[in-house]
Coordinates of C-alpha atoms and ligand atoms in Angstrom, one line a residue:
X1 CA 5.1 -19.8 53.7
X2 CA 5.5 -22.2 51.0
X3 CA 8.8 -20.8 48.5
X4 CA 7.3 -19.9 44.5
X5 CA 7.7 -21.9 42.3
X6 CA 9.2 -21.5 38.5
X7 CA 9.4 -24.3 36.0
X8 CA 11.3 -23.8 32.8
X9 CA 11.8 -26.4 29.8
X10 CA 13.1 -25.8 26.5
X11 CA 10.4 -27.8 25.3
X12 CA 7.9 -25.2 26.3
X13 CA 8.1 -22.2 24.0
X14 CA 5.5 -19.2 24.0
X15 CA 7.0 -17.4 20.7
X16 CA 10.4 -15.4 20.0
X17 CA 10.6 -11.7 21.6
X18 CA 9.8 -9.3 18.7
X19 CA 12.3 -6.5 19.0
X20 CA 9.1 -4.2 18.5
X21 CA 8.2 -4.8 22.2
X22 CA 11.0 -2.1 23.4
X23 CA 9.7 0.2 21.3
X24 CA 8.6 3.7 22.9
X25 CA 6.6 7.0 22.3
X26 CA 7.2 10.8 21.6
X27 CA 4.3 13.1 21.6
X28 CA 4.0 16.9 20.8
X29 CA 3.3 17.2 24.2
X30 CA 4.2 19.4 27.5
X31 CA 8.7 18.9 27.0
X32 CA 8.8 15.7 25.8
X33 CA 10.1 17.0 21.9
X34 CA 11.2 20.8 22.9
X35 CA 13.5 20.7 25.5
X36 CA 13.3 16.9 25.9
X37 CA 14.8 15.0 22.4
X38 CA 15.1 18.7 20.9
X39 CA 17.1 21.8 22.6
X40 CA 19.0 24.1 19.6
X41 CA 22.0 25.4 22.2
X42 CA 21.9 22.9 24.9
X43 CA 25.6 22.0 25.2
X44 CA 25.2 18.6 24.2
X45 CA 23.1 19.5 21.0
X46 CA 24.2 18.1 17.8
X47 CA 23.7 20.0 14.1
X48 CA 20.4 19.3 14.0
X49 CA 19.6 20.7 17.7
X50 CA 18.8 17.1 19.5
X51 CA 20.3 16.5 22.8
X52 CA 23.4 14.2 22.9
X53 CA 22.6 13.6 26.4
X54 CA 19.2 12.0 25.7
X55 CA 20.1 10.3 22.6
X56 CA 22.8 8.2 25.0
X57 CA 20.2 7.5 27.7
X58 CA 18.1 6.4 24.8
X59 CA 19.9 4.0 23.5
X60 CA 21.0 2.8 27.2
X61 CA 17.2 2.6 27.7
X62 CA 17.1 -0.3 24.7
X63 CA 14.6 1.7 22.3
X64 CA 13.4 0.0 19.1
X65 CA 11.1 1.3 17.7
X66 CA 9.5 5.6 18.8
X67 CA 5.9 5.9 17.8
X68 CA 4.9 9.4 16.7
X69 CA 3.5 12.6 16.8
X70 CA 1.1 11.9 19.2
X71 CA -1.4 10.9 21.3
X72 CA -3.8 13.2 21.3
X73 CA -2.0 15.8 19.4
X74 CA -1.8 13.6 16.3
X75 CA -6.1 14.1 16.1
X76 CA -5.3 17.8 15.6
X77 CA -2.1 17.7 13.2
X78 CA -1.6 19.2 9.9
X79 CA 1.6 17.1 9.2
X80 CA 2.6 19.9 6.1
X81 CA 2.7 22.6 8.7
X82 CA 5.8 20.2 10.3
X83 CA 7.9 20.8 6.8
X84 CA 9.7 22.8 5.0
X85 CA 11.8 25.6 5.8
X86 CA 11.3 26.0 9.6
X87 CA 11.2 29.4 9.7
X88 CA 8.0 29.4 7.6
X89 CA 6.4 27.1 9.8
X90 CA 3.4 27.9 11.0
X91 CA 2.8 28.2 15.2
X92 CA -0.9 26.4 15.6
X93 CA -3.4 25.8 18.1
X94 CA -3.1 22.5 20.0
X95 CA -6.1 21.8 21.8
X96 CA -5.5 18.3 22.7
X97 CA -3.4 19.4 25.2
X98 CA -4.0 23.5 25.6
X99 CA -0.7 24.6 23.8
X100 CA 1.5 26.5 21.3
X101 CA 2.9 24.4 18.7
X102 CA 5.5 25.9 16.5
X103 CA 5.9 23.1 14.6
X104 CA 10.1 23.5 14.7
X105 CA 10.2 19.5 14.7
X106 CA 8.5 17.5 12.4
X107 CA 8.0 14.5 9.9
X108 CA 11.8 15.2 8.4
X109 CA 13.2 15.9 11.6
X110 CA 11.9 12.8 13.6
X111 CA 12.6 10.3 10.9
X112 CA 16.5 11.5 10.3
X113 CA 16.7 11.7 14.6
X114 CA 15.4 7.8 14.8
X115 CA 17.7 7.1 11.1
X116 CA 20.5 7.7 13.3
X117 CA 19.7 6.4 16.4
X118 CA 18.7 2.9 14.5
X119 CA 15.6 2.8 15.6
X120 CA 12.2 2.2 13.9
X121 CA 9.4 5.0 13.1
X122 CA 5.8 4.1 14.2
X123 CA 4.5 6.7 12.8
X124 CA 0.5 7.9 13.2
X125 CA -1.6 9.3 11.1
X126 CA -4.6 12.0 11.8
X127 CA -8.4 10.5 11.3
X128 CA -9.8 12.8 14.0
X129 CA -9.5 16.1 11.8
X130 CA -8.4 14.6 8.4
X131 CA -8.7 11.5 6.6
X132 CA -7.9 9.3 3.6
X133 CA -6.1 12.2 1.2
X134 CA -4.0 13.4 3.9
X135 CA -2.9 9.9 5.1
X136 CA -1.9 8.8 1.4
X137 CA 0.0 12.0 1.2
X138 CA 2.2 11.6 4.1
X139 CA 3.1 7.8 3.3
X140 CA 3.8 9.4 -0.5
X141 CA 6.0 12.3 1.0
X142 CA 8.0 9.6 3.5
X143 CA 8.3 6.7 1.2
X144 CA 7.9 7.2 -2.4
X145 CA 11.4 7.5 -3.8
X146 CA 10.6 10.6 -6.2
X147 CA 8.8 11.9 -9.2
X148 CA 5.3 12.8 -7.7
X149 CA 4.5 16.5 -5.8
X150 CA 4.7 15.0 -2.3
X151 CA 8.0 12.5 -2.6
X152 CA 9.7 16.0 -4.8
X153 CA 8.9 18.0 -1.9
X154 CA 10.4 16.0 0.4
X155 CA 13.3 15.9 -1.8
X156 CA 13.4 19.7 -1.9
X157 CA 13.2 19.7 1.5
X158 CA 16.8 18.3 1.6
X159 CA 15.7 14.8 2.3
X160 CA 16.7 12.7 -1.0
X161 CA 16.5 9.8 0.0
X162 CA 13.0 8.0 1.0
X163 CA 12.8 7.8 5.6
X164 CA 11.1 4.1 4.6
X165 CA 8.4 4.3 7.3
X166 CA 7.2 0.6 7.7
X167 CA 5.0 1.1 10.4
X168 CA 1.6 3.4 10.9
X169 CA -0.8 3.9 13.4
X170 CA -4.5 4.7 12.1
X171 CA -5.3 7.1 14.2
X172 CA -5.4 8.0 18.3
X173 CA -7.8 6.4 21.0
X174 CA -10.9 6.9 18.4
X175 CA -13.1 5.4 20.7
X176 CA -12.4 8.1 23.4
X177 CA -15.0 11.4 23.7
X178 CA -12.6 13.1 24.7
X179 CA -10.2 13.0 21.1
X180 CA -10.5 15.5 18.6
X181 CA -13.0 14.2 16.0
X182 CA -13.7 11.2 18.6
X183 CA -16.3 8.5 16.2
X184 CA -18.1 5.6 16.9
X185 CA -16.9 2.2 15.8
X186 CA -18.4 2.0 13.0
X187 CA -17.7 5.3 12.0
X188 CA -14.1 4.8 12.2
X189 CA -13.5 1.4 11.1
X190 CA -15.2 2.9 7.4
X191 CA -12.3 5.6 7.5
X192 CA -9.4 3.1 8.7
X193 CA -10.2 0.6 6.4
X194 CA -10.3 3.4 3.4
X195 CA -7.5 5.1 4.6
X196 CA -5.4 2.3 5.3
X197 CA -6.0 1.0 1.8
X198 CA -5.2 4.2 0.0
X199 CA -1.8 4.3 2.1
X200 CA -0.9 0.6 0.7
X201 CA -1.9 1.5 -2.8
X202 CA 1.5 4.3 -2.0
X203 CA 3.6 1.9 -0.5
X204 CA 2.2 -2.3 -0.4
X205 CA 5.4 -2.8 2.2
X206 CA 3.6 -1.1 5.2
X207 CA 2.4 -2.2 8.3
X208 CA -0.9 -0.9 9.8
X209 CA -2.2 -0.8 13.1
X210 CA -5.8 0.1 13.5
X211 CA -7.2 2.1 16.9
X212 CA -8.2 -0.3 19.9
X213 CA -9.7 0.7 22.8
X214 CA -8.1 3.5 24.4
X215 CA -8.6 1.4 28.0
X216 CA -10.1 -1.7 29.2
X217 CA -12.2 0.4 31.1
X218 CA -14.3 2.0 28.4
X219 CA -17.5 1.3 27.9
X220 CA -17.5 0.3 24.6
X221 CA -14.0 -2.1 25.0
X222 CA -14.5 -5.5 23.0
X223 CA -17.5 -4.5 20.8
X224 CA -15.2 -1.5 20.0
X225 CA -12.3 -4.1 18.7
X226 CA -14.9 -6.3 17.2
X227 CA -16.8 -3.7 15.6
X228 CA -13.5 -1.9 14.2
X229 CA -12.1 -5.4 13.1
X230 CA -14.9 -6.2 10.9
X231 CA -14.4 -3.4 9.1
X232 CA -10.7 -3.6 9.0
X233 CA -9.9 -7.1 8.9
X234 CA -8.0 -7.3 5.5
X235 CA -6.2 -4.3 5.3
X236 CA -4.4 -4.1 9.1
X237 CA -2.0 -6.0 10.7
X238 CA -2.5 -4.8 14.0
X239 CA -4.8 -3.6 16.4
X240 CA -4.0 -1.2 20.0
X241 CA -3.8 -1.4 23.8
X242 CA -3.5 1.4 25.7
X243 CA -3.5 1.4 29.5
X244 CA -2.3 3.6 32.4
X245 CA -2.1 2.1 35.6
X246 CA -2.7 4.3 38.7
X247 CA -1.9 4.0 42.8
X248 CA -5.6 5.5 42.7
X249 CA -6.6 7.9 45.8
X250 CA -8.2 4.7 47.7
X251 CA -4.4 3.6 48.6
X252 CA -5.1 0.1 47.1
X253 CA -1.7 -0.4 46.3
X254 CA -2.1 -4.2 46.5
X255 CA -3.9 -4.1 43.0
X256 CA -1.6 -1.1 41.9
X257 CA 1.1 -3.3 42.3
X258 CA -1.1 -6.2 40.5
X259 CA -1.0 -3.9 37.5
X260 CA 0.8 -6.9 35.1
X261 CA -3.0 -9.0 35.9
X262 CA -5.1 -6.1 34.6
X263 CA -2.4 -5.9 31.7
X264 CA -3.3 -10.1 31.1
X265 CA -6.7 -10.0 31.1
X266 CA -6.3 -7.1 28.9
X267 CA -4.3 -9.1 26.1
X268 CA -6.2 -12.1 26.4
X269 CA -9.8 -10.1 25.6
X270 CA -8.4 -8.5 22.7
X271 CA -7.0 -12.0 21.1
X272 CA -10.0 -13.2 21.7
X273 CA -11.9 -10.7 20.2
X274 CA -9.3 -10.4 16.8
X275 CA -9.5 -14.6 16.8
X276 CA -13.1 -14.5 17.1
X277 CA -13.7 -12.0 13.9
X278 CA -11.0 -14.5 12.0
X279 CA -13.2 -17.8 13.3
X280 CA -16.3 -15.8 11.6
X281 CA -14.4 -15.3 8.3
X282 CA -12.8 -18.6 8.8
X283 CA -9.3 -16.7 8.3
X284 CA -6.2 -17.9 9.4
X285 CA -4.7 -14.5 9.7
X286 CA -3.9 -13.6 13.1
X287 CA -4.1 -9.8 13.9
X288 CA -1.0 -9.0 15.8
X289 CA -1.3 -6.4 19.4
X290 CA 0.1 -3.5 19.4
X291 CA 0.7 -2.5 23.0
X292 CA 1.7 1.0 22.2
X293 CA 0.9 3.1 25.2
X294 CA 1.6 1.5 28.7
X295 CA 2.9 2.7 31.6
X296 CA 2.5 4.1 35.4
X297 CA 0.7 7.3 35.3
X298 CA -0.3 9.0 38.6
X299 CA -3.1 11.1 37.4
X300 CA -3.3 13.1 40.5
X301 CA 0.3 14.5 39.6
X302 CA 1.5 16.7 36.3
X303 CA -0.3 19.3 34.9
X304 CA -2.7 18.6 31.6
X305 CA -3.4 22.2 30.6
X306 CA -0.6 24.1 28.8
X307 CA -2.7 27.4 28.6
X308 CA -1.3 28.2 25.1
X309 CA 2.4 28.1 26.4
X310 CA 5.0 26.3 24.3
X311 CA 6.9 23.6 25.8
X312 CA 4.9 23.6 29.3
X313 CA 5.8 21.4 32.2
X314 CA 2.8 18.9 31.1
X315 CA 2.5 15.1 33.0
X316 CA 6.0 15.4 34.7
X317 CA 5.1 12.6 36.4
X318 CA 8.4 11.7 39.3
X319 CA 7.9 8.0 39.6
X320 CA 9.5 6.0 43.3
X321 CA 10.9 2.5 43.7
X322 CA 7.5 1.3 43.7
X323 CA 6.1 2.3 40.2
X324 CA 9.8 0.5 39.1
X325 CA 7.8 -2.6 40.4
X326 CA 4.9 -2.2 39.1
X327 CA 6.6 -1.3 35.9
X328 CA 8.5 -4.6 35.8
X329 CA 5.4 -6.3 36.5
X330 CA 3.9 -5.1 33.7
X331 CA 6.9 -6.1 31.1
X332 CA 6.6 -9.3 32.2
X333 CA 3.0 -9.7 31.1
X334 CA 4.1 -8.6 27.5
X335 CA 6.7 -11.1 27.7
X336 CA 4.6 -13.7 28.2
X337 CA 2.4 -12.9 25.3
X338 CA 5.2 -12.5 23.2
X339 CA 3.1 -14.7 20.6
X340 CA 0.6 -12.0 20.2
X341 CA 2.0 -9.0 21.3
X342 CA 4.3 -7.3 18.7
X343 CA 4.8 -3.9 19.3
X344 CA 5.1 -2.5 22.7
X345 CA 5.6 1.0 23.4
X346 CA 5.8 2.8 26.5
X347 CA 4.6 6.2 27.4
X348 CA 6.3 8.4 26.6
X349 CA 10.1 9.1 26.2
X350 CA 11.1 12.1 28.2
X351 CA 9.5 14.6 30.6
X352 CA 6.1 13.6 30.2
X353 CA 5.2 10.4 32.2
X354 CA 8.6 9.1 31.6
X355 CA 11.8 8.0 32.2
X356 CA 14.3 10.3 31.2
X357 CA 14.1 13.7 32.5
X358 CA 15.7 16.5 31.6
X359 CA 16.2 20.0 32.9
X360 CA 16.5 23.1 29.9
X361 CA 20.2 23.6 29.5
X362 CA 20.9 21.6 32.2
X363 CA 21.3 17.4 33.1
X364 CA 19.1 14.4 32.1
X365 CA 18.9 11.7 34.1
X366 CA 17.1 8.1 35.1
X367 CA 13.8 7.6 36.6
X368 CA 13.1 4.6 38.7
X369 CA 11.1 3.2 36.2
X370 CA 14.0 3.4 33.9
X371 CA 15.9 0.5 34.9
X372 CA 13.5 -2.4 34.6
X373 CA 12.9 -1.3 31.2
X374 CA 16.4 -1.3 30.2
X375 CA 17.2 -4.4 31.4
X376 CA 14.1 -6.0 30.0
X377 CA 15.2 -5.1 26.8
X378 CA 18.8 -5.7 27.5
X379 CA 18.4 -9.5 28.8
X380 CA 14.9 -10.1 27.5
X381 CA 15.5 -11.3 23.9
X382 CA 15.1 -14.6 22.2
X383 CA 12.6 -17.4 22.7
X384 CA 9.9 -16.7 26.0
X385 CA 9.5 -20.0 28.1
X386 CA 6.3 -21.4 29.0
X387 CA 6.6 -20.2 32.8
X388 CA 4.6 -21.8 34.8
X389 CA 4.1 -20.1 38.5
X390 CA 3.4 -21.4 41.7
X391 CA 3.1 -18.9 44.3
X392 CA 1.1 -18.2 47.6
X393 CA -1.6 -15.5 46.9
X394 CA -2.1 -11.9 47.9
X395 CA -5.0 -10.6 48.1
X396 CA -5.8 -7.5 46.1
X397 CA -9.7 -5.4 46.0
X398 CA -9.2 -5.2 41.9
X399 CA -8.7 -9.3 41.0
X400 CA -9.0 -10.4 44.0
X401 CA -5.9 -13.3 45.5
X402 CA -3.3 -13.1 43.1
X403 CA -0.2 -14.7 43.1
X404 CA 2.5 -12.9 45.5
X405 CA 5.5 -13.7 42.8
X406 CA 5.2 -13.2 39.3
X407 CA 7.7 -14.2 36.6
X408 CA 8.4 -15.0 33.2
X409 CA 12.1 -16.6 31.5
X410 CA 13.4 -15.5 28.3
X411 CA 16.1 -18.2 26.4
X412 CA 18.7 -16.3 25.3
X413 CA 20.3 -17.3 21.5
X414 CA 23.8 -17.9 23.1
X415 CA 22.2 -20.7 25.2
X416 CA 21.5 -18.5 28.6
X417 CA 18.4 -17.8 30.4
X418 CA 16.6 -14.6 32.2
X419 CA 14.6 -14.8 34.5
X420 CA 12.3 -11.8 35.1
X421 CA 10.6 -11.7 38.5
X422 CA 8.5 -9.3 41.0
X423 CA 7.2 -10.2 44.6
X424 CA 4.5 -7.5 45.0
X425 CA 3.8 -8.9 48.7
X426 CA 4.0 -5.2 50.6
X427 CA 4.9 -7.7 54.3
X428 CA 6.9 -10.7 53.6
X429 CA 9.9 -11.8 51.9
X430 CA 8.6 -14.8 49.4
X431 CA 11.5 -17.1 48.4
X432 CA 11.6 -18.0 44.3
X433 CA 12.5 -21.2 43.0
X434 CA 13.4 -22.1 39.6
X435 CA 13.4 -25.8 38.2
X436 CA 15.7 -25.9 35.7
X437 CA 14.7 -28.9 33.9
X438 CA 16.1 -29.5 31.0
X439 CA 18.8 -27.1 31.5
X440 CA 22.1 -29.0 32.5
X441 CA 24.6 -26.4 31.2
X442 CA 23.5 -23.9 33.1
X443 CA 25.6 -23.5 36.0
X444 CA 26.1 -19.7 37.3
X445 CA 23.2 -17.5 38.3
X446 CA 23.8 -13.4 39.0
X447 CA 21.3 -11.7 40.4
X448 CA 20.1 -7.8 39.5
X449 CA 17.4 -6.4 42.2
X450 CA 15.7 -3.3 43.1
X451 CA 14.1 -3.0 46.5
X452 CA 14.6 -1.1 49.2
X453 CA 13.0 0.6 52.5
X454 CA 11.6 3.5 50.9
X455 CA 9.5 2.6 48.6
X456 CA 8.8 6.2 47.9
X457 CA 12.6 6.9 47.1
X458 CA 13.0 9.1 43.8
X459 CA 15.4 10.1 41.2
X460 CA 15.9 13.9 41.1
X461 CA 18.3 16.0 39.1
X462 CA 20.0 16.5 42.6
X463 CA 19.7 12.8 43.6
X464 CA 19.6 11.0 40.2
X465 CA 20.9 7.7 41.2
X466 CA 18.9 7.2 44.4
X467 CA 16.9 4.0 43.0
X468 CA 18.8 2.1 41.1
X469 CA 19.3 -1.6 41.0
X470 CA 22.2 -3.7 42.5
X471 CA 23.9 -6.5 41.1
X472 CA 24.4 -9.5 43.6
X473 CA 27.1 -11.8 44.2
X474 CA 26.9 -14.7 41.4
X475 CA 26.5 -17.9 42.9
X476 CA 26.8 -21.7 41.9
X477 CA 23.9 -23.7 40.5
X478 CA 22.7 -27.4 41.6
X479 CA 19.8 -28.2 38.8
X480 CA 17.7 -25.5 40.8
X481 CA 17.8 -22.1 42.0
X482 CA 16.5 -20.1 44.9
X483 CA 16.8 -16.6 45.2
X484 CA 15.0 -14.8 48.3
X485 CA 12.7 -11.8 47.0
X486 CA 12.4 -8.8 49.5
X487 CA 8.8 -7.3 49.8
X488 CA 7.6 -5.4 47.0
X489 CA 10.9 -5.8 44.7
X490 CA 11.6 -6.7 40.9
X491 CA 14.2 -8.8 40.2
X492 CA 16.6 -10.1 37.1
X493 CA 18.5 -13.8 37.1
X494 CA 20.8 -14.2 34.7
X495 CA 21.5 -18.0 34.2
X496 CA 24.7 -19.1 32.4
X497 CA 26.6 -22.3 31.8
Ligands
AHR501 O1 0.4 9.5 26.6 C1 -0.5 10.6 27.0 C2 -1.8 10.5 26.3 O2 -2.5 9.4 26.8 C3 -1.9 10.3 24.8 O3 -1.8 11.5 24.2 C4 -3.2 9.7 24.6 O4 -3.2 8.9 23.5 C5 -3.5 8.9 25.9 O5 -4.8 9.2 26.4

């Protein structure tokens, strides 16, 4: 078995690491807000009732950026019912997702929570239910400084000062049947162009990010985009991704662990399709991506219907060493389009497919999946390398042969390198080579890994650091590198002179 092969030279740039990429996502949905970010009386709760515990393991996690309310729930949301005094909030109807929402945590609440975690707002509006009046209004009540009914009432509301939302989602998965006021393309690229336009006449500093295809998968994926883009073109910035990758039933965990090629095909389509409405208009605007639901999601596990309860047990999805794979995998797909892809978040934050969990009144802790995406954010900043791979192939029933190691290297600012790599070979051991070309100075290389036997082996509120990665033994450099990657196994190498 020949080693894989990885050559790196500063000469060869993809595109800086937007911060955006680590962003993440919290949905009125199942325990991710109550009882997840938000517990009045847990012992860790702060003034304002968020968990101390989660806000540590969120910023340990490397969040930039929390889209919000939803998802789903967002098609269904009166935001006005989410301010104000609480205890005149209305309890409504979800019926995105079956359950009670009393509204407790809302607009105010979110932005001062992510205010002091220093992180970002991506927050979505509602063009299932509502439209362009409702859109305007909630950019006028978050940004406008004052002087006009909807930036007083914030004010009255005890927030003086402006929560400066820069970046807005128009809308939910539009294209799905299965969303609340679901439309055709055409249908909703009309409303996201007006609505986005209204919401820029409030505040010109915004950034917009108009529905993509809720899938690759979906029937109408690419004339969807296209469609939506013609009518959008000028007024967004952005479009979205969404995709879930599954085990699947059929135990073909060759292309479950493949998941980063479905996530590559998936970002090159979509440029395609944004560059070729540009070519038409002969614009040199390029729309940015705007990755912002991703993850592992074992649909055969977690319940989706909340039967009118608050706060259910919704999509508590326990992920095992191998989703941490596939998860890394994934991460470094958007790494390597780090030219394109802007925003990145992954679904969703806690409790609900997720990778903090957290028991009522009691601990929170680390999935699996929670350590690749830490460290990814931790190591994966600065300038992405051209990466080329070499590897011998695996053979997989969704892309057929595909290559056994996978990996992608980040150039730090302070002159070091990452490496990001998985080997998603379920037999053999694949060894990874690294020509450093180019790279003189760098002299020490420390390895992080997770693999292991059981590839099944979970985090649990009993067991919470079961899966977790180990740090190996630095060694010297020689102008190359060569690291030995155990079956199925996701690994960090951190290159410093
Ligand atoms: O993240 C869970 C759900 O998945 C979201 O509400 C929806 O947008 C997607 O289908």
């Amino acid at each position: 078995m020949a080693p894989a092969r990885l050559t790196i030279d500063p000469a060869f740039t993809v595109g800086e690491v937007d911060p955006r990429l680590f962003g993440n996502f919290v949905e009125h949905l199942g325990r991710c807000v109550y009882t997840g970010i938000h517990e009045p009386g847990h012992p860790t709760a702060d003034a304002d009732g968020f968990r101390g515990d989660v806000e540590d393991l969120v910023r340990e996690l490397g969040v930039t950026l929390i889209r919000y309310p939803g998802g789903n729930f967002v098609s269904g949301y009166r935001w006005e019912d989410g301010v104000g005094p609480v205890a005149e909030r209305p309890a409504r109807l979800d019926g995105a997702w079956r359950t009670t929402e009393p509204n407790t945590v809302g607009t105010d609440e979110f932005c001062a929570w992510t205010r002091r975690l220093g992180v970002e707002p991506l927050m979505a509006v509602n063009l299932g239910t509502r439209g362009v009046a409702a859109a305007a209004a909630l950019v006028e009540y978050c940004n406008h400084p004052g002087g006009s009914a909807w930036s007083d009432l914030r004010r009255a509301n005890g927030y003086p000062e402006p929560h400066g939302v820069k970046y807005w989602c128009l809308g939910n998965e539009m294209d799905g049947p299965w969303q609340i006021g679901h439309k055709s393309a055409d249908e909703y690229g009309r409303l996201a162009a007006e609505a986005g336009k209204a919401m820029r006449l409030v505040d010109p500093g915004i950034e917009l990010v108009a529905c993509g295809s809720s899938g690759r998968g979906m029937p109408t994926f690419g004339d969807w985009e296209r469609t939506v883009l013609e009518h959008t073109f000028d007024v967004v910035d952005h479009v979205s991704l969404h995709a879930y990758t599954t085990p699947g039933d059929d135990g073909d965990v060759a292309s479950f662990l493949a998941s980063g090629t479905e996530f590559d095909s998936f970002i090159d389509g979509v440029v395609a399709t944004a560059d070729a409405v540009a070519a038409k208009r002969h614009s040199t605007k390029r729309i940015g991506l705007s990755f912002d639901e991703w993850n592992v999601w074992h649909r055969y596990s977690g319940d989706e219907n909340g039967n009118w309860g608050r706060a259910p047990r919704l999509l508590e999805v326990v992920y095992d060493l191998q989703d941490a794979v596939v998860v890394g995998g994934m991460l470094i797909s958007l790494l390597r389009h780090a030219d394109r892809v802007r925003i990145g978040c992954l679904a969703q934050l806690v409790n609900v497919i997720a990778p903090v969990m957290t028991e009522p009144g009691g601990a929170a802790w680390r999935q699996s999946t929670f350590h690749p995406i830490a460290l990814t954010s931790r190591y994966g900043r600065g300038t992405v390398l051209a990466t080329p791979v070499v590897s011998d192939p695996v053979p997989t029933a969704r892309y057929g042969d595909v290559g056994a190691v996978d990996g992608v290297a980040v150039r730090g600012d302070e002159g070091s390198v990452t490496v990001f790599a998985v080997n998603r070979d379920q037999k053999s051991p694949h060894e990874l080579t690294v020509d450093l070309r180019g790279f003189p100075d760098l002299s020490t290389a420390t390895v992080t890994m997770m693999s292991g036997e059981d590839r099944a082996a979970t985090n649990t509120v009993d067991t919470p650091d079961r899966v977790a990665p180990r740090e190996l033994p630095s060694t010297s450099l020689d102008g190359g590198l060569r690291v030995q990657l155990p079956p199925v196994s996701w690994a960090m190498v951190r290159l410093t002179a």
